[in-house]
Amino acid sequence: MKRGEVSCEVEANVGANKACELYGTLEIGKLLERKLAIVHKIEVVHGDGGVGTILNVIFVPGKW
């Protein structure tokens, strides 16, 4: 991992179809905002959740 990168692995206890529904849409951003205390807001820079989508993740100040 390079300096400035953050990585996290989470086991999803759902079927592959359900996981693809989440990761292939913008719902992943909504889930991260609700579940991760370090994420303040996620903004869509470009795209609709498919390939090439760019998200701007804004972290809570002081958590990093």
Coordinates of N, CA and C in Angstrom, one line a residue:
M1 N 0.8 -1.2 0.0 CA 0.0 0.0 0.0 C 0.9 1.2 0.0
K2 N 0.5 2.2 -0.8 CA 1.3 3.5 -0.9 C 0.8 4.5 0.2
R3 N 1.7 5.4 0.5 CA 1.3 6.4 1.5 C 0.1 7.2 1.0
G4 N -0.9 7.4 1.9 CA -2.1 8.1 1.5 C -3.2 7.2 1.1
E5 N -3.0 5.9 1.0 CA -4.0 5.0 0.6 C -4.6 4.3 1.8
V6 N -5.9 4.0 1.7 CA -6.6 3.3 2.8 C -7.2 2.1 2.2
S7 N -7.1 1.0 2.9 CA -7.6 -0.3 2.3 C -8.4 -1.0 3.5
C8 N -9.4 -1.6 3.1 CA -10.2 -2.4 4.1 C -10.9 -3.5 3.4
E9 N -10.9 -4.7 4.0 CA -11.6 -5.9 3.5 C -12.7 -6.2 4.5
V10 N -13.8 -6.5 3.9 CA -15.0 -6.9 4.7 C -15.7 -8.1 4.1
E11 N -15.9 -9.1 4.9 CA -16.6 -10.3 4.4 C -18.1 -10.0 4.3
A12 N -18.7 -10.1 3.2 CA -20.2 -9.9 3.0 C -20.9 -11.3 3.1
N13 N -21.7 -11.4 4.1 CA -22.5 -12.6 4.3 C -23.8 -12.6 3.5
V14 N -23.6 -12.3 2.2 CA -24.8 -12.3 1.2 C -24.3 -13.1 0.0
G15 N -25.3 -13.4 -0.8 CA -25.0 -14.1 -2.1 C -24.3 -13.1 -3.1
A16 N -23.7 -13.7 -4.1 CA -23.0 -12.9 -5.1 C -23.9 -11.9 -5.8
N17 N -25.1 -12.3 -6.1 CA -26.1 -11.4 -6.8 C -26.4 -10.2 -5.9
K18 N -26.6 -10.4 -4.7 CA -26.9 -9.3 -3.8 C -25.7 -8.3 -3.7
A19 N -24.5 -8.9 -3.6 CA -23.3 -8.1 -3.5 C -23.1 -7.3 -4.7
C20 N -23.4 -7.8 -5.9 CA -23.2 -7.1 -7.2 C -24.3 -6.0 -7.3
E21 N -25.5 -6.2 -6.8 CA -26.5 -5.2 -6.8 C -26.0 -4.0 -6.0
L22 N -25.3 -4.2 -4.9 CA -24.8 -3.1 -4.1 C -23.6 -2.4 -4.7
Y23 N -22.6 -3.2 -5.1 CA -21.4 -2.6 -5.6 C -21.6 -2.1 -7.0
G24 N -22.6 -2.5 -7.8 CA -22.8 -2.0 -9.1 C -23.7 -0.8 -9.2
T25 N -24.0 -0.2 -8.1 CA -24.9 1.0 -8.0 C -24.3 2.0 -7.1
L26 N -24.9 3.1 -6.9 CA -24.5 4.2 -5.9 C -24.9 3.8 -4.5
E27 N -25.6 2.7 -4.3 CA -26.0 2.3 -3.0 C -24.8 2.1 -2.0
I28 N -23.6 1.7 -2.6 CA -22.5 1.4 -1.8 C -22.1 2.7 -1.0
G29 N -22.2 3.8 -1.7 CA -21.8 5.1 -1.0 C -22.8 5.4 0.2
K30 N -24.1 5.1 0.0 CA -25.1 5.4 1.0 C -24.8 4.4 2.2
L31 N -24.4 3.2 1.9 CA -24.1 2.2 3.0 C -22.9 2.6 3.8
L32 N -21.9 3.1 3.1 CA -20.6 3.5 3.8 C -20.9 4.7 4.7
E33 N -21.7 5.6 4.2 CA -22.0 6.8 5.0 C -22.7 6.4 6.3
R34 N -23.6 5.4 6.2 CA -24.4 5.0 7.4 C -23.5 4.1 8.3
K35 N -22.7 3.3 7.8 CA -22.0 2.3 8.6 C -20.6 2.6 9.1
L36 N -19.9 3.5 8.4 CA -18.5 3.8 8.8 C -18.5 5.2 9.5
A37 N -18.1 5.2 10.7 CA -18.1 6.4 11.5 C -17.0 7.4 11.0
I38 N -16.1 6.9 10.2 CA -15.0 7.8 9.7 C -15.4 8.6 8.4
V39 N -16.5 8.2 7.8 CA -17.0 8.8 6.6 C -18.0 9.8 6.9
H40 N -17.7 11.1 6.5 CA -18.7 12.2 6.7 C -19.7 12.2 5.5
K41 N -19.2 12.1 4.3 CA -20.0 12.3 3.2 C -19.4 11.7 1.9
I42 N -20.2 11.1 1.0 CA -19.7 10.6 -0.2 C -20.4 11.3 -1.3
E43 N -19.6 12.0 -2.2 CA -20.2 12.7 -3.4 C -19.9 12.0 -4.7
V44 N -20.8 12.0 -5.6 CA -20.6 11.4 -6.9 C -19.9 12.5 -7.8
V45 N -18.7 12.2 -8.2 CA -18.0 13.1 -9.1 C -18.5 12.9 -10.5
H46 N -18.6 11.6 -10.9 CA -18.9 11.2 -12.3 C -19.5 9.8 -12.2
G47 N -20.5 9.5 -13.0 CA -21.0 8.2 -13.2 C -22.3 7.9 -12.5
D48 N -22.8 6.6 -12.7 CA -24.0 6.2 -12.1 C -23.9 4.9 -11.2
G49 N -22.6 4.6 -10.8 CA -22.4 3.5 -10.0 C -21.7 2.3 -10.8
G50 N -21.8 2.4 -12.1 CA -21.2 1.4 -13.0 C -19.7 1.6 -13.1
V51 N -19.1 0.9 -14.1 CA -17.7 1.0 -14.3 C -17.3 2.4 -14.7
G52 N -16.2 2.9 -14.1 CA -15.8 4.3 -14.3 C -16.4 5.3 -13.4
T53 N -17.2 4.9 -12.5 CA -17.8 5.9 -11.5 C -16.7 6.4 -10.6
I54 N -16.7 7.7 -10.3 CA -15.7 8.3 -9.4 C -16.5 8.9 -8.2
L55 N -16.1 8.5 -7.0 CA -16.7 9.0 -5.8 C -15.7 9.8 -5.0
N56 N -16.1 10.9 -4.4 CA -15.3 11.7 -3.6 C -15.7 11.4 -2.1
V57 N -14.8 10.7 -1.4 CA -15.1 10.3 0.0 C -14.5 11.4 0.9
I58 N -15.4 12.0 1.7 CA -15.0 13.0 2.7 C -15.0 12.4 4.1
F59 N -13.8 12.4 4.7 CA -13.7 11.8 6.0 C -14.0 12.8 7.1
V60 N -14.5 12.3 8.3 CA -14.7 13.1 9.4 C -13.4 13.7 9.9
P61 N -13.4 15.0 10.1 CA -12.1 15.6 10.5 C -11.7 15.0 11.9
G62 N -10.4 14.8 12.0 CA -9.8 14.3 13.2 C -9.8 12.8 13.4
K63 N -10.5 12.1 12.5 CA -10.5 10.6 12.6 C -9.3 10.0 12.0
W64 N -8.6 10.7 11.1 CA -7.4 10.2 10.4 C -6.2 10.9 10.8

